[in-house]
Amino acid sequence: MKLFSQTLLDELTAKASASPRGRANHNIHASAADPVQRFFIVAQRDTYFRPHRHLTKSELALVIRGHFDVLTFDELGRVLARYAVGADGDAIAYETPQGTWHTLVPGAAGGAFLEIKEGPYDPATATEFAAWAPAEGAADVPQFLRWLRAAQPGDSPPDAT
């Protein structure tokens, strides 16, 4: 039996605060070969999840602390939809269909979620990052993250370098 406590989330929050990426995760699955990948992710407010898609698999996420905005995009990066998902909101979870460009934007205090994906994990095919969004660590990420925080359906991304 595996039990997961609030203390685990507190520890992940401390790790995320100390991480240059502003996030930390805890794998529940034993290995990348497992048929179901399950993990907790804690993200600080300024974490940047580069817009991406999973061509062959969907993903399910249940927000267990705080809230996130989930944005979906078309091929050129135009915002198709913006969804508020949070532990205390009407929507507490989301499932992203395979092939859907998407990102998460953490709320003011960051947040935590449980993510479940089909395995096994193959780094060569797991994620395709959007060419119209800056790479993690790029100089224009803070500007792009500000755009993501305000972007509404119909908005197009600023030029990424």
Tab-separated table of N, CA and C in Angstrom:
chain	number	residue	atom	x	y	z
A	1	MET	N	0.853	-1.187	0.000
A	1	MET	CA	0.000	0.000	0.000
A	1	MET	C	0.888	1.236	0.000
A	2	LYS	N	0.606	2.141	-0.902
A	2	LYS	CA	1.302	3.423	-0.924
A	2	LYS	C	0.336	4.497	-0.457
A	3	LEU	N	0.761	5.274	0.510
A	3	LEU	CA	-0.015	6.415	0.980
A	3	LEU	C	0.779	7.680	0.680
A	4	PHE	N	0.076	8.739	0.313
A	4	PHE	CA	0.728	10.000	-0.047
A	4	PHE	C	0.159	11.096	0.841
A	5	SER	N	1.047	11.765	1.559
A	5	SER	CA	0.620	12.711	2.585
A	5	SER	C	0.785	14.156	2.143
A	6	GLN	N	0.195	15.024	2.933
A	6	GLN	CA	0.396	16.462	2.749
A	6	GLN	C	1.872	16.803	2.953
A	7	THR	N	2.534	16.039	3.827
A	7	THR	CA	3.966	16.255	4.071
A	7	THR	C	4.763	16.059	2.785
A	8	LEU	N	4.405	15.071	1.981
A	8	LEU	CA	5.074	14.875	0.696
A	8	LEU	C	4.935	16.125	-0.162
A	9	LEU	N	3.735	16.690	-0.218
A	9	LEU	CA	3.537	17.916	-1.005
A	9	LEU	C	4.341	19.078	-0.435
A	10	ASP	N	4.421	19.158	0.899
A	10	ASP	CA	5.234	20.209	1.527
A	10	ASP	C	6.708	20.051	1.158
A	11	GLU	N	7.194	18.807	1.170
A	11	GLU	CA	8.593	18.546	0.799
A	11	GLU	C	8.847	18.885	-0.667
A	12	LEU	N	7.901	18.538	-1.536
A	12	LEU	CA	8.038	18.872	-2.950
A	12	LEU	C	7.995	20.387	-3.166
A	13	THR	N	7.193	21.069	-2.374
A	13	THR	CA	7.127	22.530	-2.464
A	13	THR	C	8.482	23.138	-2.104
A	14	ALA	N	9.121	22.615	-1.067
A	14	ALA	CA	10.451	23.103	-0.676
A	14	ALA	C	11.465	22.820	-1.784
A	15	LYS	N	11.395	21.631	-2.374
A	15	LYS	CA	12.303	21.298	-3.479
A	15	LYS	C	12.055	22.200	-4.680
A	16	ALA	N	10.793	22.462	-4.985
A	16	ALA	CA	10.459	23.336	-6.114
A	16	ALA	C	10.981	24.754	-5.876
A	17	SER	N	10.880	25.218	-4.640
A	17	SER	CA	11.382	26.561	-4.306
A	17	SER	C	12.883	26.662	-4.512
A	18	ALA	N	13.599	25.576	-4.282
A	18	ALA	CA	15.056	25.571	-4.418
A	18	ALA	C	15.517	25.231	-5.842
A	19	SER	N	14.596	24.801	-6.690
A	19	SER	CA	14.944	24.375	-8.044
A	19	SER	C	14.975	25.558	-9.010
A	20	PRO	N	15.971	25.622	-9.881
A	20	PRO	CA	15.988	26.684	-10.895
A	20	PRO	C	14.752	26.645	-11.805
A	21	ARG	N	14.177	25.468	-11.999
A	21	ARG	CA	12.977	25.339	-12.835
A	21	ARG	C	11.698	25.726	-12.090
A	22	GLY	N	11.778	25.832	-10.765
A	22	GLY	CA	10.599	26.205	-9.987
A	22	GLY	C	9.573	25.104	-9.867
A	23	ARG	N	10.010	23.869	-10.021
A	23	ARG	CA	9.084	22.749	-9.856
A	23	ARG	C	9.834	21.493	-9.442
A	24	ALA	N	9.062	20.553	-8.917
A	24	ALA	CA	9.615	19.277	-8.471
A	24	ALA	C	8.545	18.221	-8.671
A	25	ASN	N	8.999	16.978	-8.868
A	25	ASN	CA	8.032	15.898	-9.032
A	25	ASN	C	8.434	14.681	-8.194
A	26	HIS	N	7.454	13.832	-7.969
A	26	HIS	CA	7.639	12.579	-7.247
A	26	HIS	C	6.954	11.487	-8.063
A	27	ASN	N	7.747	10.566	-8.601
A	27	ASN	CA	7.188	9.457	-9.382
A	27	ASN	C	6.554	8.424	-8.458
A	28	ILE	N	5.382	7.985	-8.840
A	28	ILE	CA	4.712	6.895	-8.143
A	28	ILE	C	5.045	5.581	-8.849
A	29	HIS	N	5.117	5.609	-10.159
A	29	HIS	CA	5.449	4.415	-10.937
A	29	HIS	C	6.902	4.017	-10.676
A	30	ALA	N	7.176	2.747	-10.845
A	30	ALA	CA	8.514	2.216	-10.517
A	30	ALA	C	9.559	2.521	-11.576
A	31	SER	N	9.157	2.547	-12.855
A	31	SER	CA	10.147	2.768	-13.908
A	31	SER	C	9.488	3.361	-15.147
A	32	ALA	N	10.316	3.829	-16.062
A	32	ALA	CA	9.821	4.388	-17.324
A	32	ALA	C	9.103	3.339	-18.157
A	33	ALA	N	9.358	2.070	-17.879
A	33	ALA	CA	8.725	0.986	-18.635
A	33	ALA	C	7.305	0.674	-18.160
A	34	ASP	N	6.897	1.219	-17.025
A	34	ASP	CA	5.560	0.931	-16.504
A	34	ASP	C	4.484	1.346	-17.510
A	35	PRO	N	3.406	0.569	-17.616
A	35	PRO	CA	2.363	0.881	-18.594
A	35	PRO	C	1.532	2.108	-18.240
A	36	VAL	N	1.588	2.531	-16.982
A	36	VAL	CA	0.910	3.749	-16.552
A	36	VAL	C	1.919	4.593	-15.778
A	37	GLN	N	2.130	5.814	-16.233
A	37	GLN	CA	3.051	6.748	-15.584
A	37	GLN	C	2.221	7.637	-14.658
A	38	ARG	N	2.605	7.698	-13.377
A	38	ARG	CA	1.852	8.451	-12.373
A	38	ARG	C	2.833	9.247	-11.528
A	39	PHE	N	2.581	10.537	-11.371
A	39	PHE	CA	3.493	11.339	-10.565
A	39	PHE	C	2.820	12.609	-10.080
A	40	PHE	N	3.346	13.100	-8.953
A	40	PHE	CA	2.932	14.384	-8.407
A	40	PHE	C	3.893	15.442	-8.916
A	41	ILE	N	3.371	16.604	-9.251
A	41	ILE	CA	4.195	17.738	-9.661
A	41	ILE	C	3.766	18.946	-8.833
A	42	VAL	N	4.758	19.615	-8.254
A	42	VAL	CA	4.519	20.876	-7.558
A	42	VAL	C	5.219	21.963	-8.361
A	43	ALA	N	4.502	23.035	-8.639
A	43	ALA	CA	5.036	24.123	-9.463
A	43	ALA	C	4.888	25.457	-8.744
A	44	GLN	N	5.963	26.213	-8.709
A	44	GLN	CA	5.929	27.570	-8.159
A	44	GLN	C	5.261	28.504	-9.171
A	45	ARG	N	4.905	29.679	-8.728
A	45	ARG	CA	4.166	30.626	-9.561
A	45	ARG	C	4.867	30.929	-10.879
A	46	ASP	N	6.183	31.100	-10.870
A	46	ASP	CA	6.893	31.506	-12.078
A	46	ASP	C	7.452	30.340	-12.890
A	47	THR	N	6.943	29.157	-12.644
A	47	THR	CA	7.350	28.007	-13.448
A	47	THR	C	6.864	28.201	-14.875
A	48	TYR	N	7.701	27.823	-15.817
A	48	TYR	CA	7.337	27.883	-17.237
A	48	TYR	C	7.235	26.467	-17.783
A	49	PHE	N	6.032	26.101	-18.150
A	49	PHE	CA	5.798	24.849	-18.855
A	49	PHE	C	5.720	25.214	-20.337
A	50	ARG	N	6.775	24.937	-21.081
A	50	ARG	CA	6.781	25.287	-22.497
A	50	ARG	C	5.604	24.607	-23.202
A	51	PRO	N	4.838	25.356	-23.987
A	51	PRO	CA	3.734	24.728	-24.713
A	51	PRO	C	4.233	23.515	-25.511
A	52	HIS	N	3.426	22.470	-25.469
A	52	HIS	CA	3.821	21.199	-26.060
A	52	HIS	C	2.593	20.359	-26.382
A	53	ARG	N	2.855	19.235	-27.019
A	53	ARG	CA	1.790	18.263	-27.268
A	53	ARG	C	2.387	16.859	-27.194
A	54	HIS	N	1.497	15.898	-27.005
A	54	HIS	CA	1.851	14.492	-26.971
A	54	HIS	C	1.105	13.856	-28.144
A	55	LEU	N	1.836	13.468	-29.169
A	55	LEU	CA	1.195	13.015	-30.403
A	55	LEU	C	0.452	11.698	-30.267
A	56	THR	N	0.900	10.835	-29.376
A	56	THR	CA	0.311	9.494	-29.317
A	56	THR	C	-0.416	9.173	-28.019
A	57	LYS	N	-0.378	10.085	-27.054
A	57	LYS	CA	-0.976	9.780	-25.752
A	57	LYS	C	-1.712	10.986	-25.196
A	58	SER	N	-2.738	10.716	-24.420
A	58	SER	CA	-3.434	11.780	-23.705
A	58	SER	C	-2.817	11.881	-22.307
A	59	GLU	N	-3.180	12.931	-21.586
A	59	GLU	CA	-2.737	13.038	-20.192
A	59	GLU	C	-3.894	13.518	-19.343
A	60	LEU	N	-3.920	13.040	-18.123
A	60	LEU	CA	-4.945	13.393	-17.154
A	60	LEU	C	-4.251	14.017	-15.961
A	61	ALA	N	-4.766	15.140	-15.470
A	61	ALA	CA	-4.181	15.782	-14.296
A	61	ALA	C	-5.294	16.181	-13.329
A	62	LEU	N	-5.073	15.887	-12.056
A	62	LEU	CA	-5.980	16.244	-10.968
A	62	LEU	C	-5.255	17.245	-10.085
A	63	VAL	N	-5.784	18.467	-10.000
A	63	VAL	CA	-5.156	19.504	-9.186
A	63	VAL	C	-5.515	19.249	-7.723
A	64	ILE	N	-4.480	19.161	-6.881
A	64	ILE	CA	-4.712	18.836	-5.472
A	64	ILE	C	-4.342	19.979	-4.529
A	65	ARG	N	-3.696	21.011	-5.071
A	65	ARG	CA	-3.361	22.214	-4.303
A	65	ARG	C	-3.315	23.394	-5.244
A	66	GLY	N	-3.892	24.509	-4.823
A	66	GLY	CA	-3.818	25.712	-5.638
A	66	GLY	C	-4.635	25.600	-6.905
A	67	HIS	N	-4.206	26.376	-7.902
A	67	HIS	CA	-4.909	26.315	-9.190
A	67	HIS	C	-3.959	26.629	-10.335
A	68	PHE	N	-4.402	26.254	-11.522
A	68	PHE	CA	-3.659	26.469	-12.758
A	68	PHE	C	-4.634	26.938	-13.826
A	69	ASP	N	-4.133	27.695	-14.773
A	69	ASP	CA	-4.869	27.930	-16.002
A	69	ASP	C	-4.254	26.999	-17.031
A	70	VAL	N	-5.102	26.292	-17.752
A	70	VAL	CA	-4.664	25.404	-18.821
A	70	VAL	C	-5.063	26.085	-20.127
A	71	LEU	N	-4.074	26.314	-20.983
A	71	LEU	CA	-4.327	26.951	-22.262
A	71	LEU	C	-4.116	25.937	-23.373
A	72	THR	N	-4.962	25.984	-24.391
A	72	THR	CA	-4.770	25.171	-25.589
A	72	THR	C	-4.555	26.114	-26.772
A	73	PHE	N	-3.840	25.614	-27.776
A	73	PHE	CA	-3.411	26.443	-28.902
A	73	PHE	C	-3.623	25.721	-30.223
A	74	ASP	N	-3.655	26.523	-31.302
A	74	ASP	CA	-3.621	25.925	-32.629
A	74	ASP	C	-2.161	25.752	-33.053
A	75	GLU	N	-1.938	25.301	-34.277
A	75	GLU	CA	-0.584	25.014	-34.771
A	75	GLU	C	0.348	26.231	-34.766
A	76	LEU	N	-0.230	27.430	-34.880
A	76	LEU	CA	0.574	28.653	-34.942
A	76	LEU	C	0.720	29.340	-33.587
A	77	GLY	N	0.112	28.760	-32.548
A	77	GLY	CA	0.222	29.315	-31.209
A	77	GLY	C	-0.922	30.231	-30.807
A	78	ARG	N	-1.935	30.365	-31.656
A	78	ARG	CA	-3.091	31.179	-31.284
A	78	ARG	C	-3.861	30.450	-30.185
A	79	VAL	N	-4.243	31.171	-29.137
A	79	VAL	CA	-4.960	30.570	-28.010
A	79	VAL	C	-6.358	30.160	-28.458
A	80	LEU	N	-6.658	28.886	-28.277
A	80	LEU	CA	-7.989	28.369	-28.596
A	80	LEU	C	-8.914	28.443	-27.388
A	81	ALA	N	-8.373	28.148	-26.203
A	81	ALA	CA	-9.201	28.139	-24.993
A	81	ALA	C	-8.321	28.337	-23.768
A	82	ARG	N	-8.945	28.820	-22.717
A	82	ARG	CA	-8.285	29.007	-21.419
A	82	ARG	C	-9.229	28.435	-20.368
A	83	TYR	N	-8.719	27.506	-19.566
A	83	TYR	CA	-9.533	26.825	-18.560
A	83	TYR	C	-8.932	27.050	-17.179
A	84	ALA	N	-9.751	27.421	-16.214
A	84	ALA	CA	-9.322	27.528	-14.822
A	84	ALA	C	-9.573	26.180	-14.153
A	85	VAL	N	-8.511	25.605	-13.582
A	85	VAL	CA	-8.619	24.297	-12.933
A	85	VAL	C	-7.966	24.421	-11.559
A	86	GLY	N	-8.700	24.055	-10.519
A	86	GLY	CA	-8.135	24.195	-9.187
A	86	GLY	C	-8.742	23.268	-8.170
A	87	ALA	N	-8.015	23.095	-7.083
A	87	ALA	CA	-8.435	22.182	-6.018
A	87	ALA	C	-9.763	22.596	-5.396
A	88	ASP	N	-10.039	23.895	-5.369
A	88	ASP	CA	-11.273	24.369	-4.754
A	88	ASP	C	-12.253	24.951	-5.770
A	89	GLY	N	-12.014	24.720	-7.053
A	89	GLY	CA	-12.878	25.296	-8.079
A	89	GLY	C	-13.888	24.306	-8.610
A	90	ASP	N	-14.635	24.749	-9.612
A	90	ASP	CA	-15.604	23.870	-10.259
A	90	ASP	C	-14.895	22.756	-11.021
A	91	ALA	N	-13.837	23.113	-11.766
A	91	ALA	CA	-13.063	22.114	-12.495
A	91	ALA	C	-11.843	21.762	-11.648
A	92	ILE	N	-11.728	20.505	-11.260
A	92	ILE	CA	-10.607	20.075	-10.416
A	92	ILE	C	-9.585	19.241	-11.178
A	93	ALA	N	-9.923	18.870	-12.407
A	93	ALA	CA	-9.040	18.034	-13.206
A	93	ALA	C	-9.258	18.347	-14.675
A	94	TYR	N	-8.307	17.908	-15.495
A	94	TYR	CA	-8.465	18.048	-16.939
A	94	TYR	C	-7.800	16.863	-17.626
A	95	GLU	N	-8.298	16.551	-18.808
A	95	GLU	CA	-7.672	15.552	-19.649
A	95	GLU	C	-7.382	16.209	-20.992
A	96	THR	N	-6.127	16.137	-21.409
A	96	THR	CA	-5.710	16.715	-22.677
A	96	THR	C	-5.657	15.593	-23.708
A	97	PRO	N	-6.459	15.700	-24.778
A	97	PRO	CA	-6.412	14.666	-25.813
A	97	PRO	C	-5.065	14.653	-26.533
A	98	GLN	N	-4.686	13.514	-27.062
A	98	GLN	CA	-3.423	13.418	-27.790
A	98	GLN	C	-3.423	14.417	-28.939
A	99	GLY	N	-2.235	14.972	-29.201
A	99	GLY	CA	-2.064	15.909	-30.299
A	99	GLY	C	-2.487	17.331	-30.014
A	100	THR	N	-2.921	17.647	-28.788
A	100	THR	CA	-3.393	18.983	-28.439
A	100	THR	C	-2.246	19.825	-27.883
A	101	TRP	N	-1.981	20.966	-28.527
A	101	TRP	CA	-0.984	21.906	-27.998
A	101	TRP	C	-1.535	22.500	-26.713
A	102	HIS	N	-0.740	22.499	-25.645
A	102	HIS	CA	-1.234	23.003	-24.370
A	102	HIS	C	-0.081	23.440	-23.464
A	103	THR	N	-0.449	24.179	-22.422
A	103	THR	CA	0.471	24.539	-21.348
A	103	THR	C	-0.323	24.775	-20.083
A	104	LEU	N	0.401	24.848	-18.974
A	104	LEU	CA	-0.190	25.194	-17.686
A	104	LEU	C	0.467	26.469	-17.181
A	105	VAL	N	-0.332	27.310	-16.552
A	105	VAL	CA	0.175	28.528	-15.921
A	105	VAL	C	-0.245	28.461	-14.458
A	106	PRO	N	0.722	28.316	-13.533
A	106	PRO	CA	0.366	28.227	-12.110
A	106	PRO	C	-0.246	29.525	-11.587
A	107	GLY	N	-1.114	29.372	-10.591
A	107	GLY	CA	-1.725	30.523	-9.944
A	107	GLY	C	-0.744	31.237	-9.033
A	108	ALA	N	-1.239	32.225	-8.328
A	108	ALA	CA	-0.407	33.112	-7.512
A	108	ALA	C	0.479	32.375	-6.513
A	109	ALA	N	-0.020	31.319	-5.915
A	109	ALA	CA	0.772	30.605	-4.913
A	109	ALA	C	1.353	29.305	-5.465
A	110	GLY	N	1.330	29.144	-6.764
A	110	GLY	CA	1.774	27.872	-7.330
A	110	GLY	C	0.700	26.821	-7.127
A	111	GLY	N	1.080	25.579	-7.217
A	111	GLY	CA	0.092	24.527	-7.040
A	111	GLY	C	0.703	23.158	-7.204
A	112	ALA	N	-0.141	22.154	-7.040
A	112	ALA	CA	0.303	20.763	-7.149
A	112	ALA	C	-0.766	19.966	-7.867
A	113	PHE	N	-0.306	18.980	-8.652
A	113	PHE	CA	-1.249	18.115	-9.333
A	113	PHE	C	-0.694	16.712	-9.460
A	114	LEU	N	-1.600	15.784	-9.618
A	114	LEU	CA	-1.280	14.393	-9.894
A	114	LEU	C	-1.496	14.198	-11.386
A	115	GLU	N	-0.454	13.737	-12.092
A	115	GLU	CA	-0.566	13.522	-13.537
A	115	GLU	C	-0.493	12.029	-13.824
A	116	ILE	N	-1.322	11.606	-14.751
A	116	ILE	CA	-1.371	10.205	-15.154
A	116	ILE	C	-1.323	10.162	-16.674
A	117	LYS	N	-0.377	9.351	-17.187
A	117	LYS	CA	-0.218	9.185	-18.631
A	117	LYS	C	-0.005	7.716	-18.941
A	118	GLU	N	-0.335	7.379	-20.159
A	118	GLU	CA	-0.031	6.046	-20.659
A	118	GLU	C	1.474	5.868	-20.751
A	119	GLY	N	1.968	4.701	-20.401
A	119	GLY	CA	3.371	4.378	-20.569
A	119	GLY	C	3.514	3.393	-21.699
A	120	PRO	N	4.662	2.859	-21.890
A	120	PRO	CA	5.900	3.268	-21.219
A	120	PRO	C	6.371	4.626	-21.721
A	121	TYR	N	7.239	5.247	-20.933
A	121	TYR	CA	7.788	6.548	-21.281
A	121	TYR	C	8.915	6.369	-22.285
A	122	ASP	N	8.815	7.071	-23.396
A	122	ASP	CA	9.859	7.063	-24.417
A	122	ASP	C	10.251	8.505	-24.675
A	123	PRO	N	11.424	8.944	-24.207
A	123	PRO	CA	11.807	10.355	-24.355
A	123	PRO	C	11.855	10.824	-25.811
A	124	ALA	N	12.050	9.904	-26.742
A	124	ALA	CA	12.129	10.280	-28.156
A	124	ALA	C	10.774	10.688	-28.730
A	125	THR	N	9.688	10.181	-28.142
A	125	THR	CA	8.361	10.459	-28.685
A	125	THR	C	7.392	11.066	-27.665
A	126	ALA	N	7.825	11.258	-26.439
A	126	ALA	CA	6.911	11.676	-25.368
A	126	ALA	C	6.327	13.065	-25.572
A	127	THR	N	7.152	14.025	-25.981
A	127	THR	CA	6.731	15.417	-26.035
A	127	THR	C	7.303	16.108	-27.258
A	128	GLU	N	6.444	16.888	-27.919
A	128	GLU	CA	6.900	17.769	-28.996
A	128	GLU	C	6.667	19.196	-28.513
A	129	PHE	N	7.742	19.972	-28.428
A	129	PHE	CA	7.629	21.357	-27.976
A	129	PHE	C	7.274	22.267	-29.136
A	130	ALA	N	6.501	23.315	-28.835
A	130	ALA	CA	6.060	24.264	-29.855
A	130	ALA	C	7.217	25.143	-30.317
A	131	ALA	N	7.403	25.225	-31.628
A	131	ALA	CA	8.456	26.062	-32.197
A	131	ALA	C	8.181	27.547	-31.968
A	132	TRP	N	6.919	27.921	-31.771
A	132	TRP	CA	6.540	29.319	-31.586
A	132	TRP	C	6.666	29.771	-30.126
A	133	ALA	N	7.132	28.897	-29.248
A	133	ALA	CA	7.320	29.235	-27.828
A	133	ALA	C	8.797	29.109	-27.483
A	134	PRO	N	9.323	30.033	-26.663
A	134	PRO	CA	10.746	29.947	-26.326
A	134	PRO	C	11.077	28.687	-25.538
A	135	ALA	N	12.296	28.215	-25.732
A	135	ALA	CA	12.783	27.060	-24.989
A	135	ALA	C	12.949	27.432	-23.520
A	136	GLU	N	12.809	26.455	-22.666
A	136	GLU	CA	13.029	26.670	-21.240
A	136	GLU	C	14.426	27.253	-21.036
A	137	GLY	N	14.538	28.303	-20.227
A	137	GLY	CA	15.828	28.927	-19.955
A	137	GLY	C	16.203	30.037	-20.922
A	138	ALA	N	15.455	30.209	-22.009
A	138	ALA	CA	15.748	31.276	-22.973
A	138	ALA	C	15.486	32.649	-22.344
A	139	ALA	N	16.168	33.652	-22.861
A	139	ALA	CA	16.072	35.011	-22.305
A	139	ALA	C	14.660	35.584	-22.383
A	140	ASP	N	13.873	35.167	-23.372
A	140	ASP	CA	12.538	35.743	-23.538
A	140	ASP	C	11.430	34.969	-22.809
A	141	VAL	N	11.792	34.001	-22.001
A	141	VAL	CA	10.781	33.252	-21.246
A	141	VAL	C	9.971	34.152	-20.311
A	142	PRO	N	10.580	35.056	-19.522
A	142	PRO	CA	9.748	35.893	-18.645
A	142	PRO	C	8.688	36.710	-19.406
A	143	GLN	N	9.057	37.257	-20.562
A	143	GLN	CA	8.099	38.005	-21.378
A	143	GLN	C	6.993	37.079	-21.879
A	144	PHE	N	7.361	35.884	-22.332
A	144	PHE	CA	6.382	34.931	-22.843
A	144	PHE	C	5.443	34.479	-21.726
A	145	LEU	N	5.984	34.260	-20.526
A	145	LEU	CA	5.154	33.857	-19.384
A	145	LEU	C	4.167	34.964	-19.020
A	146	ARG	N	4.605	36.218	-19.102
A	146	ARG	CA	3.668	37.340	-18.862
A	146	ARG	C	2.545	37.300	-19.897
A	147	TRP	N	2.897	37.016	-21.149
A	147	TRP	CA	1.869	36.913	-22.193
A	147	TRP	C	0.901	35.772	-21.872
A	148	LEU	N	1.440	34.612	-21.475
A	148	LEU	CA	0.574	33.472	-21.141
A	148	LEU	C	-0.395	33.817	-20.018
A	149	ARG	N	0.063	34.566	-19.026
A	149	ARG	CA	-0.804	34.919	-17.891
A	149	ARG	C	-2.008	35.752	-18.327
A	150	ALA	N	-1.839	36.558	-19.382
A	150	ALA	CA	-2.903	37.455	-19.822
A	150	ALA	C	-3.634	36.964	-21.072
A	151	ALA	N	-3.068	36.015	-21.794
A	151	ALA	CA	-3.604	35.604	-23.097
A	151	ALA	C	-5.030	35.075	-22.986
A	152	GLN	N	-5.817	35.449	-23.979
A	152	GLN	CA	-7.212	35.019	-24.065
A	152	GLN	C	-7.439	34.350	-25.419
A	153	PRO	N	-8.527	33.575	-25.539
A	153	PRO	CA	-8.809	32.942	-26.827
A	153	PRO	C	-8.772	33.957	-27.974
A	154	GLY	N	-8.084	33.576	-29.027
A	154	GLY	CA	-7.902	34.444	-30.182
A	154	GLY	C	-6.576	35.160	-30.213
A	155	ASP	N	-5.885	35.266	-29.061
A	155	ASP	CA	-4.602	35.945	-29.003
A	155	ASP	C	-3.517	35.087	-29.644
A	156	SER	N	-2.587	35.756	-30.335
A	156	SER	CA	-1.429	35.079	-30.935
A	156	SER	C	-0.190	35.385	-30.119
A	157	PRO	N	0.768	34.461	-30.096
A	157	PRO	CA	1.955	34.661	-29.262
A	157	PRO	C	2.871	35.756	-29.804
A	158	PRO	N	3.615	36.399	-28.896
A	158	PRO	CA	4.633	37.324	-29.361
A	158	PRO	C	5.703	36.527	-30.103
A	159	ASP	N	6.471	37.194	-30.922
A	159	ASP	CA	7.543	36.489	-31.647
A	159	ASP	C	8.504	35.870	-30.661
A	160	ALA	N	8.768	34.577	-30.827
A	160	ALA	CA	9.739	33.868	-29.984
A	160	ALA	C	11.049	33.771	-30.762
A	161	THR	N	12.144	33.857	-30.026
A	161	THR	CA	13.448	33.730	-30.679
A	161	THR	C	14.052	32.395	-30.359
